[in-house]
Amino acid sequence: MDTLTRNVGTSRVRSVGSAGWLQRNPVLTSLIILVCAVSVRLFFAYRAEPSHLVFPDSGTYFDTAANLQESGTFVNRYQKPETTRTPGYPFFLAALMTGFGKELRILLLVQAVILSSSVVLLYWLARHILPPVMAFTGALLAAVSPWGAARAGFLLSDGLFLMVLALLFVVMYIVVRFARTSGTVLAGGSLVGLLTSVVVFVRPVFPLIALVALAMFTLYPEKRARAWLLVAAMIVCAMVPLLLWKMRNLREAQFNALSD
């Protein structure tokens, strides 16, 4: 019995020690997770044939991004205004093309490195709402997940969607926890709204706006005027860019919607 008690006590001390080390070294633990995520994603993107990383939808993203990078116009391969794809991922690809050229393998490798940051963003969120060891272990599992790693190298919007969504969750947590004055509530709600519109621009999941607004109102601790101000700022800043894009579609292609 004494031996069992000592073993249990030793295990608890080690657990507490590990948790304390993880709490005291957020930069180092984030770097470990980032290195794991980048290594696995680069391995998948580098070893795969470029033809295995593109899909029938990939061409619509690539051609639109190439036209955007060359001429500054959001048109498809037929030089007609693009309405099928929302602009988030093509703009991201166009930015990569500007900096690294149009060679497909190089683009996918750079994309894999950038999208690896989504795991670190999720870790930063998890370390504030979960026990340290659980947050670190979960982030490591996410970093080496084969499906998540492979998806970062696809010429599709999935990986960017997850990265921007993770950033949105982190900002939502910060705003809900720290915004307490009218000014910070207004600024925080506006930032959350703009990030929500970016997520919808990457993947046109329009109901996300209502879900984020409901989550912000539910989680914000002050259920009074500031909660309503927070939600109002968020909805306005999420809706205005999307409505402007609908107006662009109507003007350029006589199509009154965000995406067909």
GROMACS .gro file of C-alpha atoms in nm, residues 30-48 108-117 119-120 139-140 142-146 148-150 152-153:
model
   43
   30SER     CA    1   0.414   2.668  -2.968
   31LEU     CA    2   0.740   2.634  -3.160
   32ILE     CA    3   0.747   2.257  -3.101
   33ILE     CA    4   0.393   2.225  -3.233
   34LEU     CA    5   0.468   2.448  -3.532
   35VAL     CA    6   0.779   2.247  -3.625
   36CYS     CA    7   0.580   1.922  -3.607
   37ALA     CA    8   0.297   2.068  -3.816
   38VAL     CA    9   0.527   2.217  -4.080
   39SER     CA   10   0.740   1.901  -4.107
   40VAL     CA   11   0.445   1.669  -4.164
   41ARG     CA   12   0.270   1.904  -4.408
   42LEU     CA   13   0.584   1.965  -4.610
   43PHE     CA   14   0.647   1.591  -4.624
   44PHE     CA   15   0.302   1.522  -4.772
   45ALA     CA   16   0.315   1.816  -5.013
   46TYR     CA   17   0.669   1.739  -5.130
   47ARG     CA   18   0.629   1.363  -5.173
   48ALA     CA   19   0.296   1.381  -5.356
  108LEU     CA   20   0.160   2.414  -5.260
  109LEU     CA   21   0.474   2.392  -5.045
  110VAL     CA   22   0.445   2.757  -4.940
  111GLN     CA   23   0.076   2.712  -4.875
  112ALA     CA   24   0.147   2.409  -4.656
  113VAL     CA   25   0.390   2.612  -4.444
  114ILE     CA   26   0.147   2.902  -4.398
  115LEU     CA   27  -0.151   2.681  -4.317
  116SER     CA   28   0.051   2.499  -4.051
  117SER     CA   29  -0.015   2.802  -3.829
  119VAL     CA   30  -0.256   2.421  -3.541
  120VAL     CA   31  -0.072   2.681  -3.334
  139ALA     CA   32  -0.231   2.013  -3.052
  140LEU     CA   33   0.044   1.759  -3.123
  142ALA     CA   34  -0.363   1.777  -3.471
  143ALA     CA   35  -0.015   1.867  -3.598
  144VAL     CA   36   0.065   1.512  -3.709
  145SER     CA   37  -0.286   1.414  -3.824
  146PRO     CA   38  -0.236   1.267  -4.175
  148GLY     CA   39  -0.516   1.748  -4.174
  149ALA     CA   40  -0.157   1.753  -4.295
  150ALA     CA   41  -0.246   1.639  -4.646
  152ALA     CA   42  -0.293   2.180  -4.623
  153GLY     CA   43  -0.126   2.091  -4.952
   0.00000   0.00000   0.00000
